[in-house]
Amino acid sequence: MSTNSDDSVDVDAADAAERELAAQLMVPVPTGPALTALLDEVVQRADTEGLVDVTWTVTDSPVGTLVLAATPAGVVTIGFGDEEAVVDYLATRVSPRILRTPRRLDPVRRELDEYFEGHRQVFDVSLDWRLSHGFRRVALDELARGVPFGHTISYKQLAERAGSPKASRAIGSAMATNPLPIVVPCHRVLRTGGDLGGYGGGLDAKRWLLRHEGALLA
Amino acid sequence: MAVKLPPFQTLIDDHAVDLHRFLVATAGPHDGADAFQETMLSALRAYPGLRSGQNLRGWLFTIAHRKVIDLARARSRRADPVGDAPEVPSFDRDPSSGHDSLWTKVAALPPKQRSAVVQRYVLDRPYAEIADVIGSSEEAARQNVRAGLQRLRQVVSKEEVES
């Protein structure tokens, strides 16, 4: 919103002394570092009172920038790339009470760092599965429990394990909509014959992850 | 889902600086900080239940304006448990600024005039928006700004005569 065009009329109506007072009032009120500390305190109090439904942060990784988000129940999203899009999605799908507070994401960030540095093969952080439903959820759950670090599985095999042998295509969309990539390892799902298939974070990322796990030699 | 509300963080990113200035200017540095926290917490509590995502800035400042009034009432109740809340709330004085600073005089204005003057001359807001914040018509908002300035001028010129 811009300042009104009626300003001049109003200022004309005020006499000189009032104008002078107004000028004195327009000297900026100090703010700045005090505000940063104040905001930290507000976020902490809000968190204690249960007023923060989702928190997010952004972290660098060998496969690109990752947007990490959590609810009090656990990690709810790991997104590749576009921070604004991920946050808007979460505001709509989970809750608009979403704040940028890195602290709650520290555990998952630490585990991811360990994974990328080669010191971790299994993730222990709690997950909030609310963004995955039905068969997709079943398939991702099966994948998370049954396909360990360094192993791969075909879309078809995973469909069989998830109890729907003919549902390879549904497996494809389950992987494509995986809200928790890397931690729920959809990069370990390949086409029959070993072709990479697709990946939400791009095929370079998929290749990097598989090589990192020693599951891809070339 | 009926209403599309932006992430609360964008409200903080867009308005927290002005909100803080508004509250420090209307309530002083100490009470202003308290009022800022209370405003943010109230806003977070109410946010998911909002029926409209329009004019969120106005919504935030309306909460802030009310917090300043509440604070002043609570303060005067503590100071004088039997009396009615006075029309002119007391102000949290900043010792570093000196008692004769213009800010302490702004603080002596009635709450609506105070909010209106600060919105107008500290934050440079249009009258329609000031009206929203103090819950009045645009004409009344204009009137509050003018009356506030007049009153300030009276205090200032009285002091000049006395000194």
XYZ file of C-alpha atoms in Angstrom:
381
model
C 0.000 0.000 0.000
C 1.450 3.382 -0.914
C 1.081 6.591 0.995
C -2.036 8.585 0.178
C -2.069 11.389 -2.303
C -4.096 13.443 0.195
C -0.956 14.043 2.284
C -0.365 17.515 0.943
C -3.888 18.655 1.770
C -3.509 17.422 5.312
C -0.108 18.949 5.877
C -1.343 22.260 4.505
C -4.151 22.203 7.004
C -1.780 21.718 9.907
C 0.026 24.840 10.962
C 3.798 25.259 10.997
C 4.307 24.189 14.596
C 2.444 20.950 14.004
C 4.465 20.305 10.916
C 7.625 20.777 12.894
C 6.402 18.359 15.541
C 5.526 15.818 12.921
C 9.028 16.127 11.482
C 10.495 15.423 14.905
C 8.259 12.385 15.234
C 9.456 10.953 11.966
C 12.923 10.346 13.402
C 13.188 6.539 13.263
C 12.587 4.616 16.457
C 15.591 2.396 17.170
C 15.068 -1.301 16.599
C 17.357 -4.010 15.156
C 19.366 -6.366 17.416
C 16.784 -5.951 20.168
C 14.153 -7.196 17.730
C 16.145 -10.293 16.766
C 16.499 -11.312 20.409
C 12.834 -10.551 20.995
C 11.772 -12.721 18.071
C 13.889 -15.632 19.329
C 12.142 -15.351 22.672
C 8.721 -15.220 21.036
C 9.413 -18.348 18.986
C 10.587 -20.209 22.066
C 7.496 -19.246 24.048
C 5.251 -20.109 21.106
C 6.902 -23.502 20.773
C 6.425 -24.217 24.485
C 2.762 -23.260 24.189
C 2.297 -25.549 21.198
C 1.658 -22.667 18.805
C 4.210 -23.706 16.188
C 2.792 -26.455 13.985
C 5.600 -26.662 11.450
C 9.192 -25.457 11.413
C 11.594 -25.473 8.520
C 15.173 -24.781 7.623
C 17.421 -25.050 4.587
C 20.652 -27.019 4.445
C 23.345 -27.647 1.861
C 24.177 -31.180 0.773
C 26.190 -32.939 -1.931
C 22.922 -33.449 -3.821
C 21.895 -29.808 -3.645
C 19.980 -27.565 -1.274
C 17.515 -29.421 0.930
C 14.470 -27.891 2.620
C 13.861 -29.721 5.897
C 10.559 -29.416 7.746
C 9.215 -30.952 10.931
C 6.078 -31.015 13.061
C 6.137 -31.898 16.756
C 5.554 -35.508 15.596
C 8.699 -35.683 13.487
C 10.249 -34.837 10.136
C 7.425 -34.189 7.691
C 9.199 -33.117 4.506
C 12.600 -33.190 2.866
C 12.393 -31.108 -0.266
C 14.808 -30.548 -3.105
C 15.322 -26.972 -4.160
C 12.574 -24.390 -4.143
C 12.168 -23.243 -0.552
C 9.187 -20.985 -1.187
C 7.241 -23.691 -2.994
C 7.875 -26.225 -0.225
C 6.879 -23.758 2.506
C 3.717 -22.695 0.671
C 2.768 -26.327 0.203
C 3.259 -27.037 3.899
C 1.292 -23.928 4.894
C -1.626 -25.216 2.839
C -1.384 -28.932 3.532
C -0.264 -29.018 7.176
C -0.742 -25.625 8.850
C -0.136 -21.914 8.145
C 1.531 -21.713 11.557
C 4.880 -22.437 9.999
C 8.080 -20.732 11.136
C 11.695 -20.721 10.041
C 13.361 -22.114 13.171
C 16.403 -24.295 12.524
C 16.601 -25.696 16.072
C 13.890 -28.323 15.751
C 15.596 -29.615 12.611
C 19.000 -30.088 14.221
C 18.624 -33.870 14.745
C 17.711 -34.651 11.143
C 20.327 -32.270 9.830
C 22.954 -34.000 11.934
C 21.884 -37.452 10.697
C 21.911 -36.285 7.089
C 25.397 -34.820 7.506
C 26.576 -38.136 8.966
C 24.987 -40.010 6.084
C 26.608 -37.778 3.472
C 29.978 -38.089 5.194
C 29.685 -41.880 5.094
C 29.226 -42.381 8.838
C 25.577 -43.395 8.863
C 23.546 -46.008 6.984
C 20.283 -46.018 8.968
C 18.210 -42.987 10.008
C 16.814 -42.863 13.531
C 14.835 -39.584 13.553
C 11.099 -39.886 14.013
C 9.020 -39.267 10.922
C 5.642 -37.642 10.489
C 3.977 -39.576 7.661
C 0.925 -37.342 7.316
C 1.744 -36.250 3.753
C 1.576 -39.796 2.417
C -1.577 -41.891 2.252
C -2.999 -45.239 1.210
C -0.994 -47.485 -1.086
C 1.730 -44.872 -1.491
C 2.273 -44.892 2.232
C 2.343 -48.715 2.288
C 4.920 -48.802 -0.509
C 7.170 -46.181 1.104
C 6.925 -47.935 4.437
C 7.929 -51.230 2.831
C 10.822 -49.502 1.113
C 12.042 -47.821 4.318
C 11.972 -51.090 6.278
C 13.036 -53.561 3.626
C 15.667 -52.020 1.343
C 18.817 -51.158 3.328
C 21.801 -48.954 2.490
C 23.704 -50.151 -0.575
C 20.832 -52.286 -1.945
C 18.439 -51.593 -4.785
C 15.053 -52.951 -5.825
C 12.996 -52.705 -9.011
C 9.615 -50.971 -9.200
C 8.115 -54.365 -9.952
C 9.757 -56.123 -6.991
C 8.659 -53.378 -4.638
C 5.107 -53.671 -5.965
C 5.203 -57.371 -5.111
C 6.537 -56.738 -1.621
C 3.899 -54.101 -1.020
C 1.260 -56.728 -1.828
C 0.183 -55.492 -5.277
C 2.341 -57.248 -7.897
C 0.669 -55.456 -10.802
C 1.056 -51.979 -9.337
C 4.476 -51.006 -10.742
C 3.068 -47.761 -12.080
C 1.513 -46.894 -8.712
C 4.903 -47.592 -7.182
C 6.337 -45.058 -9.619
C 3.973 -42.355 -8.428
C 4.500 -43.351 -4.792
C 8.223 -42.765 -5.258
C 7.669 -39.547 -7.219
C 5.551 -38.124 -4.372
C 7.766 -39.363 -1.537
C 7.678 -36.522 1.019
C 10.811 -37.803 2.772
C 13.445 -38.621 0.144
C 16.914 -39.834 1.204
C 15.603 -40.856 4.658
C 12.909 -42.940 2.940
C 15.242 -44.197 0.212
C 13.300 -43.945 -3.044
C 16.664 -43.502 -4.808
C 17.150 -47.258 -4.295
C 14.243 -48.073 -6.615
C 15.328 -48.757 -10.245
C 13.757 -50.053 -13.418
C 13.977 -53.772 -14.068
C 17.330 -54.229 -15.806
C 19.017 -51.486 -13.827
C 17.950 -48.347 -15.706
C 17.781 -45.443 -13.234
C 14.131 -44.530 -13.813
C 13.221 -41.120 -12.372
C 13.994 -39.010 -9.327
C 12.414 -35.916 -7.762
C 15.810 -34.409 -7.020
C 17.069 -35.067 -10.551
C 18.930 -38.060 -11.940
C 22.336 -36.625 -10.995
C 21.291 -36.710 -7.366
C 20.011 -40.268 -7.705
C 23.262 -41.350 -9.311
C 25.294 -39.608 -6.578
C 23.328 -41.337 -3.805
C 23.625 -44.784 -5.394
C 27.357 -44.375 -5.957
C 27.778 -43.085 -2.430
C 26.138 -46.270 -1.176
C 28.240 -48.431 -3.469
C 25.157 -49.651 -5.295
C 26.210 -48.176 -8.629
C 29.667 -48.730 -9.995
C 29.620 -46.845 -13.275
C -10.096 -25.830 3.446
C -11.765 -22.488 3.140
C -9.117 -19.798 3.482
C -5.651 -19.711 1.992
C -3.377 -18.155 4.590
C 0.275 -17.409 3.845
C 2.971 -18.995 6.031
C 3.053 -17.116 9.345
C 6.761 -16.528 8.851
C 5.967 -14.148 5.976
C 3.983 -11.968 8.399
C 7.055 -11.786 10.617
C 9.363 -11.103 7.672
C 7.098 -8.382 6.282
C 5.806 -6.639 9.410
C 7.840 -7.424 12.551
C 10.153 -4.420 12.179
C 7.283 -1.932 11.856
C 5.291 -3.677 14.553
C 8.220 -3.384 16.940
C 8.730 0.307 16.106
C 5.034 0.961 16.584
C 5.004 -0.682 20.004
C 8.223 0.944 21.213
C 6.906 4.316 20.076
C 3.502 3.880 21.715
C 4.439 2.013 24.899
C 8.141 2.661 25.478
C 11.061 0.255 25.147
C 10.191 -2.057 28.043
C 6.416 -2.303 27.746
C 6.860 -2.205 23.983
C 8.912 -5.406 24.106
C 6.303 -7.099 26.293
C 3.511 -5.943 24.035
C 5.411 -7.216 21.014
C 5.675 -10.710 22.484
C 2.021 -10.722 23.538
C 0.961 -9.491 20.108
C 2.880 -12.252 18.338
C 1.568 -14.978 20.636
C -2.035 -13.762 20.315
C -1.644 -13.626 16.559
C -0.269 -17.172 16.422
C -3.134 -18.443 18.577
C -5.753 -16.867 16.352
C -4.078 -17.353 12.979
C -5.364 -20.795 11.912
C -8.944 -19.682 12.647
C -8.854 -16.521 10.539
C -11.690 -16.255 8.028
C -9.754 -14.088 5.628
C -6.177 -13.710 4.495
C -6.787 -10.087 3.475
C -5.111 -7.185 5.255
C -3.019 -9.239 7.637
C -0.917 -6.180 8.412
C -3.975 -4.320 9.670
C -4.990 -7.370 11.678
C -1.577 -7.532 13.395
C -1.546 -3.821 14.232
C -5.078 -3.980 15.591
C -3.944 -6.689 18.009
C -0.912 -4.551 18.907
C -3.052 -1.443 19.482
C -5.265 -3.422 21.882
C -2.272 -4.868 23.708
C -1.016 -1.360 24.446
C -4.393 -0.410 25.882
C -4.531 -3.640 27.942
C -1.029 -3.076 29.271
C -1.798 0.466 30.316
C -5.009 -0.626 32.045
C -3.239 -3.419 33.901
C -0.556 -0.996 34.970
C -2.970 1.598 36.322
C -5.022 -1.090 38.083
C -1.928 -2.216 39.911
C -1.061 1.349 40.821
C -4.549 2.245 42.028
C -6.631 -0.848 42.894
C -9.788 1.093 43.891
C -9.939 3.743 41.168
C -11.226 3.391 37.638
C -8.764 2.996 34.838
C -7.809 6.529 33.828
C -8.418 7.799 30.342
C -4.720 8.576 29.947
C -2.612 5.475 30.600
C 0.764 5.747 32.219
C 3.850 5.224 30.139
C 6.957 3.210 30.567
C 9.630 5.893 30.549
C 12.965 5.300 28.994
C 15.491 6.821 31.418
C 18.096 7.151 28.678
C 15.943 9.378 26.509
C 15.406 12.100 29.092
C 11.960 12.894 30.528
C 11.305 15.857 28.307
C 11.764 13.995 25.014
C 8.985 14.186 22.528
C 8.360 10.481 22.959
C 7.307 10.792 26.557
C 4.851 13.438 25.435
C 3.447 11.165 22.766
C 2.983 8.663 25.543
C 0.773 11.054 27.451
C -1.806 11.089 24.650
C -4.994 9.003 24.880
C -4.437 5.551 23.291
C -6.252 6.218 20.028
C -4.427 9.473 19.410
C -1.162 7.839 20.326
C -1.653 4.938 17.911
C -2.875 7.282 15.210
C 0.040 9.713 15.550
C 2.615 6.901 15.589
C 1.007 5.117 12.609
C 0.971 8.373 10.705
C 4.335 9.903 11.527
C 6.546 6.995 12.541
C 5.258 4.408 10.061
C 3.929 6.774 7.378
C 0.646 4.886 6.909
C -2.448 6.094 5.006
C -5.520 7.153 6.997
C -7.632 4.228 5.786
C -5.169 1.862 7.407
C -4.951 3.878 10.624
C -8.753 3.742 10.809
C -8.574 -0.054 10.611
C -6.055 -0.289 13.402
C -7.841 1.942 15.894
C -11.278 0.703 14.844
C -12.716 3.984 13.612
C -13.822 5.722 10.446
C -11.215 7.276 8.194
C -12.436 10.729 9.207
C -12.061 9.847 12.883
C -8.553 8.558 12.226
C -7.682 11.898 10.623
C -9.233 13.684 13.586
C -7.200 11.588 16.042
C -3.962 12.401 14.267
C -4.783 16.098 14.224
C -5.959 16.193 17.842
C -2.850 14.285 18.911
C -0.575 16.763 17.180
C -2.476 19.737 18.612
C -2.174 18.350 22.086
C 1.524 17.761 21.619
C 1.952 21.331 20.458
C 0.132 22.642 23.521
C 2.421 20.667 25.835
C 5.505 21.816 23.989
C 4.568 25.521 23.924
C 3.519 25.429 27.594
C 6.978 24.134 28.464
C 8.578 26.839 26.391
C 6.663 29.478 28.342
C 7.634 27.939 31.651
C 11.322 27.680 30.889
